[in-house]
mmCIF file of C-alpha atoms and ligand atoms in Angstrom:
data_model
loop_
_atom_site.group_PDB
_atom_site.id
_atom_site.type_symbol
_atom_site.label_atom_id
_atom_site.label_comp_id
_atom_site.label_asym_id
_atom_site.label_seq_id
_atom_site.Cartn_x
_atom_site.Cartn_y
_atom_site.Cartn_z
ATOM 1 C CA MET U 1 0.429 0.244 0.087
ATOM 2 C CA ASP U 2 0.925 3.240 -0.219
ATOM 3 C CA THR U 3 2.199 5.725 2.393
ATOM 4 C CA ASN U 4 -0.381 8.813 3.035
ATOM 5 C CA ILE U 5 2.065 10.035 6.189
ATOM 6 C CA GLU U 6 5.054 9.156 7.596
ATOM 7 C CA ILE U 7 6.050 10.402 11.447
ATOM 8 C CA LYS U 8 9.642 10.091 11.827
ATOM 9 C CA ASN U 9 11.179 10.374 15.427
ATOM 10 C CA LEU U 10 8.582 12.762 16.482
ATOM 11 C CA SER U 11 9.234 14.790 20.112
ATOM 12 C CA ILE U 12 7.606 17.494 21.308
ATOM 13 C CA GLU U 13 8.193 19.889 24.602
ATOM 14 C CA TYR U 14 6.389 22.846 25.675
ATOM 15 C CA ARG U 15 8.025 25.813 26.606
ATOM 16 C CA MET U 16 6.836 27.076 30.145
ATOM 17 C CA ARG U 17 7.824 29.370 33.179
ATOM 18 C CA ASN U 18 7.953 26.511 35.415
ATOM 19 C CA GLY U 19 10.038 23.768 33.722
ATOM 20 C CA THR U 20 9.675 21.879 30.393
ATOM 21 C CA VAL U 21 6.318 19.568 29.244
ATOM 22 C CA HIS U 22 8.047 16.620 27.424
ATOM 23 C CA ALA U 23 5.007 15.518 26.106
ATOM 24 C CA VAL U 24 5.926 13.501 23.077
ATOM 25 C CA ARG U 25 9.841 11.680 22.709
ATOM 26 C CA ASP U 26 9.921 9.941 20.133
ATOM 27 C CA ALA U 27 6.966 9.209 18.106
ATOM 28 C CA ASP U 28 6.983 6.932 14.503
ATOM 29 C CA PHE U 29 4.415 5.933 12.695
ATOM 30 C CA SER U 30 2.734 6.082 9.314
ATOM 31 C CA VAL U 31 -0.705 5.857 7.554
ATOM 32 C CA ASP U 32 -1.242 3.846 4.156
ATOM 33 C CA LYS U 33 -3.846 4.941 1.086
ATOM 34 C CA LYS U 34 -7.712 3.835 3.086
ATOM 35 C CA GLU U 35 -6.043 2.921 6.156
ATOM 36 C CA THR U 36 -7.298 3.389 9.745
ATOM 37 C CA LEU U 37 -4.544 4.318 12.152
ATOM 38 C CA SER U 38 -6.019 4.859 16.395
ATOM 39 C CA ILE U 39 -4.188 7.228 18.456
ATOM 40 C CA VAL U 40 -4.421 5.367 21.733
ATOM 41 C CA GLY U 41 -3.657 6.399 25.715
ATOM 42 C CA GLU U 42 -5.125 7.809 29.239
ATOM 43 C CA SER U 43 -5.817 11.498 28.615
ATOM 44 C CA GLY U 44 -2.696 13.351 29.321
ATOM 45 C CA CYS U 45 -0.309 10.387 27.373
ATOM 46 C CA GLY U 46 0.248 13.274 24.267
ATOM 47 C CA LYS U 47 -2.013 12.496 22.130
ATOM 48 C CA SER U 48 -3.884 15.203 20.540
ATOM 49 C CA THR U 49 -0.106 17.357 21.378
ATOM 50 C CA THR U 50 1.046 14.654 18.228
ATOM 51 C CA GLY U 51 -2.124 14.881 16.038
ATOM 52 C CA HIS U 52 -2.266 18.469 15.960
ATOM 53 C CA ALA U 53 1.820 18.627 15.132
ATOM 54 C CA ILE U 54 0.311 16.838 12.057
ATOM 55 C CA LEU U 55 -1.717 20.088 11.166
ATOM 56 C CA LYS U 56 0.895 22.279 12.062
ATOM 57 C CA LEU U 57 -1.345 23.711 14.900
ATOM 58 C CA LEU U 58 1.165 23.874 18.165
ATOM 59 C CA PRO U 59 0.737 26.833 19.908
ATOM 60 C CA SER U 60 3.727 29.298 20.161
ATOM 61 C CA ASN U 61 5.376 27.896 23.542
ATOM 62 C CA ALA U 62 5.500 23.766 21.675
ATOM 63 C CA ARG U 63 8.885 22.625 20.059
ATOM 64 C CA ALA U 64 8.766 19.573 17.462
ATOM 65 C CA THR U 65 11.713 17.325 16.153
ATOM 66 C CA GLY U 66 11.715 14.991 13.421
ATOM 67 C CA SER U 67 9.461 14.810 10.636
ATOM 68 C CA ILE U 68 6.290 14.561 9.489
ATOM 69 C CA ILE U 69 6.660 13.355 5.564
ATOM 70 C CA TYR U 70 3.175 14.447 3.231
ATOM 71 C CA ASN U 71 3.509 14.298 -0.260
ATOM 72 C CA GLY U 72 7.840 14.429 0.434
ATOM 73 C CA LYS U 73 8.079 17.363 2.540
ATOM 74 C CA ASN U 74 8.298 17.832 5.835
ATOM 75 C CA ILE U 75 5.232 19.627 6.910
ATOM 76 C CA LEU U 76 6.727 20.511 10.338
ATOM 77 C CA THR U 77 9.220 22.618 8.445
ATOM 78 C CA MET U 78 6.392 24.193 5.766
ATOM 79 C CA SER U 79 5.951 28.216 5.995
ATOM 80 C CA ASN U 80 2.995 28.883 7.312
ATOM 81 C CA ASN U 81 1.011 30.078 3.460
ATOM 82 C CA GLU U 82 2.763 26.378 2.854
ATOM 83 C CA ILE U 83 0.111 24.391 5.848
ATOM 84 C CA ARG U 84 -2.765 26.909 5.200
ATOM 85 C CA GLN U 85 -2.869 25.529 1.502
ATOM 86 C CA ILE U 86 -2.701 21.958 3.247
ATOM 87 C CA ARG U 87 -5.099 22.473 5.978
ATOM 88 C CA GLY U 88 -8.647 21.623 5.730
ATOM 89 C CA LYS U 89 -7.398 20.342 1.860
ATOM 90 C CA HIS U 90 -5.535 17.906 2.378
ATOM 91 C CA ILE U 91 -5.575 16.881 6.041
ATOM 92 C CA SER U 92 -8.239 18.013 8.100
ATOM 93 C CA ILE U 93 -9.444 17.268 11.936
ATOM 94 C CA VAL U 94 -12.245 16.782 13.480
ATOM 95 C CA PHE U 95 -11.739 18.227 17.207
ATOM 96 C CA GLN U 96 -13.522 16.914 20.271
ATOM 97 C CA ASP U 97 -15.570 19.779 20.944
ATOM 98 C CA PRO U 98 -17.839 20.533 18.278
ATOM 99 C CA MET U 99 -18.995 24.069 19.964
ATOM 100 C CA THR U 100 -15.955 25.658 20.346
ATOM 101 C CA SER U 101 -15.018 25.309 16.510
ATOM 102 C CA LEU U 102 -17.944 25.854 15.418
ATOM 103 C CA ASP U 103 -18.725 29.866 14.779
ATOM 104 C CA PRO U 104 -21.929 30.121 16.421
ATOM 105 C CA ILE U 105 -23.310 33.857 14.585
ATOM 106 C CA MET U 106 -22.479 31.417 11.403
ATOM 107 C CA ARG U 107 -24.317 30.003 8.971
ATOM 108 C CA VAL U 108 -23.698 25.855 8.429
ATOM 109 C CA LYS U 109 -23.387 26.909 4.632
ATOM 110 C CA ASP U 110 -21.075 30.167 5.364
ATOM 111 C CA HIS U 111 -18.819 27.568 7.408
ATOM 112 C CA PHE U 112 -18.475 25.339 3.851
ATOM 113 C CA PHE U 113 -18.479 28.751 2.419
ATOM 114 C CA GLU U 114 -15.021 29.984 3.624
ATOM 115 C CA LEU U 115 -13.068 26.980 3.558
ATOM 116 C CA ILE U 116 -13.703 26.221 -0.090
ATOM 117 C CA LYS U 117 -12.802 30.078 -0.640
ATOM 118 C CA ALA U 118 -9.874 29.598 1.124
ATOM 119 C CA HIS U 119 -8.766 27.108 -1.270
ATOM 120 C CA ASP U 120 -10.119 28.220 -4.192
ATOM 121 C CA SER U 121 -11.746 31.930 -5.343
ATOM 122 C CA LYS U 122 -13.110 30.753 -8.113
ATOM 123 C CA VAL U 123 -15.699 28.803 -7.437
ATOM 124 C CA ASN U 124 -19.321 30.053 -7.619
ATOM 125 C CA GLU U 125 -21.825 29.378 -5.490
ATOM 126 C CA GLN U 126 -23.744 27.009 -6.495
ATOM 127 C CA GLU U 127 -20.825 24.738 -6.728
ATOM 128 C CA MET U 128 -20.061 25.337 -2.877
ATOM 129 C CA ILE U 129 -24.064 24.424 -2.322
ATOM 130 C CA GLU U 130 -22.857 21.281 -4.030
ATOM 131 C CA ILE U 131 -19.861 20.827 -2.006
ATOM 132 C CA ALA U 132 -21.592 20.982 1.236
ATOM 133 C CA SER U 133 -24.884 19.456 0.035
ATOM 134 C CA CYS U 134 -23.069 15.980 -0.918
ATOM 135 C CA ALA U 135 -20.863 16.660 2.132
ATOM 136 C CA LEU U 136 -22.981 16.741 4.554
ATOM 137 C CA GLU U 137 -25.216 14.579 2.989
ATOM 138 C CA ALA U 138 -22.213 11.796 3.487
ATOM 139 C CA SER U 139 -22.371 12.572 6.899
ATOM 140 C CA GLY U 140 -25.930 12.092 8.047
ATOM 141 C CA VAL U 141 -27.438 15.151 8.123
ATOM 142 C CA SER U 142 -29.826 16.493 5.450
ATOM 143 C CA ALA U 143 -28.839 18.835 2.807
ATOM 144 C CA LYS U 144 -31.406 20.912 3.981
ATOM 145 C CA ARG U 145 -29.758 22.737 7.567
ATOM 146 C CA LEU U 146 -27.323 24.334 5.351
ATOM 147 C CA ASN U 147 -29.922 27.459 6.554
ATOM 148 C CA ASN U 148 -29.484 26.474 9.937
ATOM 149 C CA TYR U 149 -27.194 27.765 12.502
ATOM 150 C CA PRO U 150 -24.811 25.715 14.917
ATOM 151 C CA PHE U 151 -27.586 26.391 18.254
ATOM 152 C CA GLU U 152 -30.258 25.106 15.705
ATOM 153 C CA PHE U 153 -28.604 21.312 16.481
ATOM 154 C CA SER U 154 -27.928 18.681 18.903
ATOM 155 C CA GLY U 155 -24.550 17.634 19.832
ATOM 156 C CA GLY U 156 -23.848 14.724 17.362
ATOM 157 C CA MET U 157 -25.383 16.453 14.726
ATOM 158 C CA ARG U 158 -23.112 19.453 15.154
ATOM 159 C CA GLN U 159 -20.225 16.801 15.246
ATOM 160 C CA ARG U 160 -21.794 15.160 11.695
ATOM 161 C CA VAL U 161 -21.081 18.871 10.527
ATOM 162 C CA MET U 162 -17.681 18.962 11.792
ATOM 163 C CA ILE U 163 -16.894 15.624 10.041
ATOM 164 C CA ALA U 164 -18.618 17.484 6.510
ATOM 165 C CA LEU U 165 -16.718 20.223 6.757
ATOM 166 C CA ALA U 166 -13.434 18.002 7.465
ATOM 167 C CA ILE U 167 -13.810 15.254 4.316
ATOM 168 C CA ALA U 168 -15.493 18.457 2.232
ATOM 169 C CA LEU U 169 -12.900 18.843 -0.023
ATOM 170 C CA GLN U 170 -11.715 15.331 0.118
ATOM 171 C CA PRO U 171 -8.766 15.150 1.712
ATOM 172 C CA SER U 172 -6.921 12.312 1.795
ATOM 173 C CA VAL U 173 -5.618 12.771 5.509
ATOM 174 C CA ILE U 174 -8.374 13.681 7.999
ATOM 175 C CA VAL U 175 -7.182 13.558 11.851
ATOM 176 C CA ALA U 176 -10.501 12.510 14.099
ATOM 177 C CA ASP U 177 -9.107 13.840 18.117
ATOM 178 C CA GLU U 178 -12.058 12.036 20.334
ATOM 179 C CA PRO U 179 -15.027 13.070 17.896
ATOM 180 C CA THR U 180 -17.180 11.338 20.211
ATOM 181 C CA THR U 181 -16.275 11.874 24.329
ATOM 182 C CA SER U 182 -18.599 15.012 24.613
ATOM 183 C CA LEU U 183 -21.384 12.808 23.061
ATOM 184 C CA ASP U 184 -24.006 10.157 24.675
ATOM 185 C CA VAL U 185 -23.645 6.437 24.285
ATOM 186 C CA VAL U 186 -25.926 6.281 21.669
ATOM 187 C CA VAL U 187 -24.774 9.203 19.431
ATOM 188 C CA GLN U 188 -20.959 7.733 20.413
ATOM 189 C CA GLU U 189 -22.372 4.945 18.097
ATOM 190 C CA GLN U 190 -24.083 7.024 15.201
ATOM 191 C CA ILE U 191 -20.772 9.098 14.779
ATOM 192 C CA MET U 192 -18.507 6.111 14.618
ATOM 193 C CA GLU U 193 -21.166 4.136 12.056
ATOM 194 C CA VAL U 194 -20.615 7.323 9.872
ATOM 195 C CA LEU U 195 -16.409 7.645 10.271
ATOM 196 C CA LYS U 196 -16.746 3.992 8.966
ATOM 197 C CA ASN U 197 -18.977 4.450 6.643
ATOM 198 C CA LEU U 198 -16.039 6.810 5.185
ATOM 199 C CA LYS U 199 -13.878 4.088 5.314
ATOM 200 C CA ARG U 200 -15.022 1.753 3.534
ATOM 201 C CA THR U 201 -16.846 5.003 0.376
ATOM 202 C CA LYS U 202 -13.591 7.110 0.636
ATOM 203 C CA ASP U 203 -10.330 6.993 -0.656
ATOM 204 C CA MET U 204 -8.483 8.725 2.697
ATOM 205 C CA SER U 205 -6.665 7.772 5.787
ATOM 206 C CA ILE U 206 -8.162 8.839 9.559
ATOM 207 C CA ILE U 207 -6.013 9.576 12.754
ATOM 208 C CA LEU U 208 -8.586 8.208 15.087
ATOM 209 C CA ILE U 209 -7.528 9.625 18.573
ATOM 210 C CA THR U 210 -9.187 8.286 21.804
ATOM 211 C CA HIS U 211 -8.345 7.424 25.430
ATOM 212 C CA ASP U 212 -10.987 4.604 24.427
ATOM 213 C CA LEU U 213 -10.120 1.241 23.471
ATOM 214 C CA GLY U 214 -13.394 -0.193 23.242
ATOM 215 C CA ILE U 215 -14.540 1.567 19.814
ATOM 216 C CA VAL U 216 -10.853 1.767 18.260
ATOM 217 C CA ALA U 217 -12.164 -2.517 17.480
ATOM 218 C CA GLU U 218 -14.550 -1.524 14.928
ATOM 219 C CA VAL U 219 -12.671 0.763 12.836
ATOM 220 C CA ALA U 220 -8.901 0.774 12.849
ATOM 221 C CA ASP U 221 -6.827 -0.978 11.270
ATOM 222 C CA LYS U 222 -3.758 -0.238 13.750
ATOM 223 C CA VAL U 223 -2.665 0.764 16.813
ATOM 224 C CA ALA U 224 -0.712 3.083 18.234
ATOM 225 C CA VAL U 225 -0.667 2.903 22.087
ATOM 226 C CA MET U 226 1.082 5.932 24.207
ATOM 227 C CA TYR U 227 1.631 6.365 27.407
ATOM 228 C CA ALA U 228 3.375 9.031 28.909
ATOM 229 C CA GLY U 229 4.534 11.020 25.840
ATOM 230 C CA GLU U 230 5.977 7.415 24.588
ATOM 231 C CA ILE U 231 4.932 4.991 21.909
ATOM 232 C CA VAL U 232 4.620 2.061 23.932
ATOM 233 C CA GLU U 233 3.036 -0.480 21.817
ATOM 234 C CA TYR U 234 2.545 -0.359 17.758
ATOM 235 C CA ALA U 235 -0.019 -3.630 15.984
ATOM 236 C CA ASP U 236 -2.160 -4.379 13.812
ATOM 237 C CA ILE U 237 -5.370 -4.150 15.209
ATOM 238 C CA TYR U 238 -6.025 -7.734 15.300
ATOM 239 C CA ASN U 239 -3.104 -8.863 17.306
ATOM 240 C CA LEU U 240 -2.923 -5.613 19.131
ATOM 241 C CA TYR U 241 -6.329 -7.806 21.159
ATOM 242 C CA LYS U 242 -5.747 -11.114 20.802
ATOM 243 C CA ASN U 243 -2.187 -11.008 22.414
ATOM 244 C CA PRO U 244 -1.275 -7.485 23.633
ATOM 245 C CA LEU U 245 2.414 -7.576 24.624
ATOM 246 C CA HIS U 246 3.146 -4.413 26.704
ATOM 247 C CA PRO U 247 2.033 -4.485 30.391
ATOM 248 C CA TYR U 248 -0.097 -0.682 29.958
ATOM 249 C CA THR U 249 -1.902 -2.351 26.460
ATOM 250 C CA GLN U 250 -2.836 -5.514 28.829
ATOM 251 C CA LEU U 251 -4.648 -3.331 31.431
ATOM 252 C CA LEU U 252 -5.456 -1.110 28.621
ATOM 253 C CA LEU U 253 -7.288 -3.650 27.331
ATOM 254 C CA LYS U 254 -8.579 -5.240 31.224
ATOM 255 C CA SER U 255 -9.718 -1.410 31.771
ATOM 256 C CA VAL U 256 -12.378 -2.082 28.174
ATOM 257 C CA PRO U 257 -15.928 -2.971 29.514
ATOM 258 C CA ASN U 258 -16.686 -6.486 27.499
ATOM 259 C CA ILE U 259 -20.691 -6.070 26.840
ATOM 260 C CA LYS U 260 -20.036 -10.128 25.593
ATOM 261 C CA ILE U 261 -19.023 -12.221 28.597
ATOM 262 C CA GLY U 262 -21.281 -9.350 30.468
ATOM 263 C CA ASP U 263 -18.488 -8.159 32.546
ATOM 264 C CA MET U 264 -19.186 -4.397 32.712
ATOM 265 C CA GLU U 265 -17.311 -3.389 35.773
ATOM 266 C CA LEU U 266 -14.267 -0.996 34.833
ATOM 267 C CA HIS U 267 -11.443 -2.029 35.844
ATOM 268 C CA ASN U 268 -9.167 1.384 36.285
ATOM 269 C CA ILE U 269 -5.464 1.066 36.199
ATOM 270 C CA PRO U 270 -4.003 1.966 38.898
ATOM 271 C CA GLY U 271 -1.704 4.818 39.708
ATOM 272 C CA SER U 272 -1.509 8.339 37.704
ATOM 273 C CA LEU U 273 0.864 9.046 34.866
ATOM 274 C CA PRO U 274 4.384 10.469 35.974
ATOM 275 C CA ASP U 275 4.795 14.575 35.991
ATOM 276 C CA LEU U 276 5.698 15.101 32.211
ATOM 277 C CA LYS U 277 8.106 18.403 33.745
ATOM 278 C CA ASN U 278 10.213 15.667 35.968
ATOM 279 C CA ILE U 279 10.409 12.206 33.891
ATOM 280 C CA PRO U 280 11.883 9.246 36.240
ATOM 281 C CA GLN U 281 14.481 7.950 35.009
ATOM 282 C CA GLY U 282 14.124 4.189 33.777
ATOM 283 C CA CYS U 283 10.390 3.144 31.803
ATOM 284 C CA ARG U 284 7.864 5.879 32.295
ATOM 285 C CA PHE U 285 5.492 3.073 33.118
ATOM 286 C CA ARG U 286 7.575 1.333 36.196
ATOM 287 C CA ASP U 287 5.626 2.986 39.055
ATOM 288 C CA ARG U 288 2.062 1.520 38.047
ATOM 289 C CA CYS U 289 3.775 -1.764 35.678
ATOM 290 C CA PRO U 290 2.820 -4.972 37.836
ATOM 291 C CA MET U 291 6.062 -6.661 35.822
ATOM 292 C CA VAL U 292 8.614 -4.282 37.170
ATOM 293 C CA LYS U 293 12.021 -5.602 36.507
ATOM 294 C CA ASP U 294 15.251 -3.524 38.407
ATOM 295 C CA ILE U 295 16.449 -3.050 34.811
ATOM 296 C CA CYS U 296 13.225 -0.787 34.063
ATOM 297 C CA LYS U 297 14.186 1.704 37.092
ATOM 298 C CA LYS U 298 17.569 2.305 35.472
ATOM 299 C CA GLU U 299 17.755 2.202 32.281
ATOM 300 C CA THR U 300 15.141 3.592 28.954
ATOM 301 C CA PRO U 301 13.141 0.817 27.070
ATOM 302 C CA PRO U 302 14.072 0.906 23.463
ATOM 303 C CA ILE U 303 11.545 -0.047 20.940
ATOM 304 C CA ILE U 304 12.014 -3.552 20.313
ATOM 305 C CA ASP U 305 10.997 -5.418 16.947
ATOM 306 C CA LYS U 306 9.068 -8.110 18.149
ATOM 307 C CA ASP U 307 6.884 -10.698 15.223
ATOM 308 C CA GLY U 308 6.630 -7.879 13.307
ATOM 309 C CA ARG U 309 5.394 -5.516 15.662
ATOM 310 C CA LYS U 310 6.588 -2.775 18.002
ATOM 311 C CA VAL U 311 6.949 -2.440 21.776
ATOM 312 C CA ARG U 312 9.413 -0.196 24.051
ATOM 313 C CA CYS U 313 9.949 -3.055 27.289
ATOM 314 C CA TRP U 314 12.504 -4.306 28.851
ATOM 315 C CA LEU U 315 10.276 -8.066 29.066
ATOM 316 C CA TYR U 316 11.103 -8.582 25.024
ATOM 317 C CA GLY U 317 14.422 -6.714 25.144
HETATM 318 N N1 LIG C 401 -0.275 24.684 25.340
HETATM 319 C C1 LIG C 401 0.684 23.693 26.072
HETATM 320 N N2 LIG C 401 1.442 23.893 26.729
HETATM 321 C C2 LIG C 401 1.805 23.427 27.597
HETATM 322 N N3 LIG C 401 1.261 22.175 28.380
HETATM 323 C C3 LIG C 401 0.697 21.419 27.406
HETATM 324 C C4 LIG C 401 -0.260 22.561 26.632
HETATM 325 N N4 LIG C 401 -0.864 21.416 25.819
HETATM 326 C C5 LIG C 401 -0.931 19.831 26.396
HETATM 327 N N5 LIG C 401 0.521 20.049 27.373
HETATM 328 C C6 LIG C 401 0.677 18.897 27.992
HETATM 329 O O1 LIG C 401 1.145 18.088 27.524
HETATM 330 C C7 LIG C 401 0.787 16.786 27.569
HETATM 331 C C8 LIG C 401 -0.185 16.050 26.953
HETATM 332 O O2 LIG C 401 -0.840 16.677 26.630
HETATM 333 P P1 LIG C 401 -1.617 16.254 25.192
HETATM 334 O O3 LIG C 401 -1.248 16.152 24.027
HETATM 335 O O4 LIG C 401 -3.053 17.469 25.375
HETATM 336 O O5 LIG C 401 -2.449 15.043 25.644
HETATM 337 P P2 LIG C 401 -3.849 13.655 25.147
HETATM 338 O O6 LIG C 401 -4.782 14.483 24.415
HETATM 339 O O7 LIG C 401 -2.752 12.660 25.330
HETATM 340 O O8 LIG C 401 -4.307 13.784 26.610
HETATM 341 C C9 LIG C 401 -0.243 17.137 28.949
HETATM 342 O O9 LIG C 401 1.128 16.977 30.059
HETATM 343 C C10 LIG C 401 -0.614 18.278 28.622
HETATM 344 O O10 LIG C 401 -0.691 19.112 30.742
HETATM 345 S S1 LIG C 402 9.500 -1.636 30.967
HETATM 346 FE FE1 LIG C 402 9.899 -2.583 32.701
HETATM 347 S S2 LIG C 402 7.953 -1.437 34.143
HETATM 348 FE FE2 LIG C 402 8.153 -0.912 31.774
HETATM 349 S S3 LIG C 402 6.850 -1.535 30.671
HETATM 350 FE FE3 LIG C 402 8.982 -2.850 30.537
HETATM 351 S S4 LIG C 402 8.252 -3.889 32.371
HETATM 352 FE FE4 LIG C 402 6.646 -2.568 32.783
HETATM 353 MG MG1 LIG C 403 -6.848 15.483 23.959
#
């Protein structure tokens, strides 16, 4: 398969007055055309930081090194003008909270018009309405609602509008950052259905960011599990579920309620993330790991190739 986007040695830190937050360290992954990659991990693991870097949307106190190669070019070193031409047209993003991403005083159609005109000033109003209608219908929203304002939609419908905006110009990559987190369970299912449909019918890659391993299985082809800024396991979905290698992935999977076997209890992982301003020596998961060994407290585990998968853990070193 053709690679659509390739991330290599990506490290990102946030400079603060009281120290430096090491939000992402040495991340490597790639997404092929028509493939869905999910980035999974607890809150604060660096998932959004990684996703935002792909669109060069990091705040001014962030420093990113490494490379994010799209169409032969490194996004991290692109000028503002270059990335503006890519954002929304070739790579787009769906954020967690659709209300803060939509302008309350703009009709839905004006959001589409603004986006389309930013990339093609010659397109006329009728063409823009056609593009917007197509994208809305593909996301499960009637094109009749083009004249509505965001407040006239439910949370789930607003998120569908956001997805429609993200796919309107037929991008080759969509980053969906916790697209279902602010929604109730029934609506979450509906939004996942929309994503599954897009995956089936459109020719694009999806990077699905979530803290919920439960929603990943239905849509992802492969998974990057993040813990405290590092990718600790990287595998195809089948192998990850069947035989999780990293102790953190194993615990994450246990924390997913299993409806089929009647186990609805959420097993939370005891302990909390290390302070990313002051990372302990050795493995970042050492204080929560049931399998911790002496070496884990002294040396950082490298990423290891294990049966075609990647895992960052001394159990396999
Ligand atoms: N603008 C920022 N300035 C400083 N620290 C930040 C900023 N944004 C995120 N962080 C920190 O970076 C780490 C990773 O955050 P984030 O990427 O949002 O994680 P996730 O999306 O997995 O919840 C966290 O410790 C968070 O507090
Ligand atoms: S390196 Fe050690 S502490 Fe870290 S996950 Fe593996 S066994 Fe656990
Ligand atoms: Mg996030």
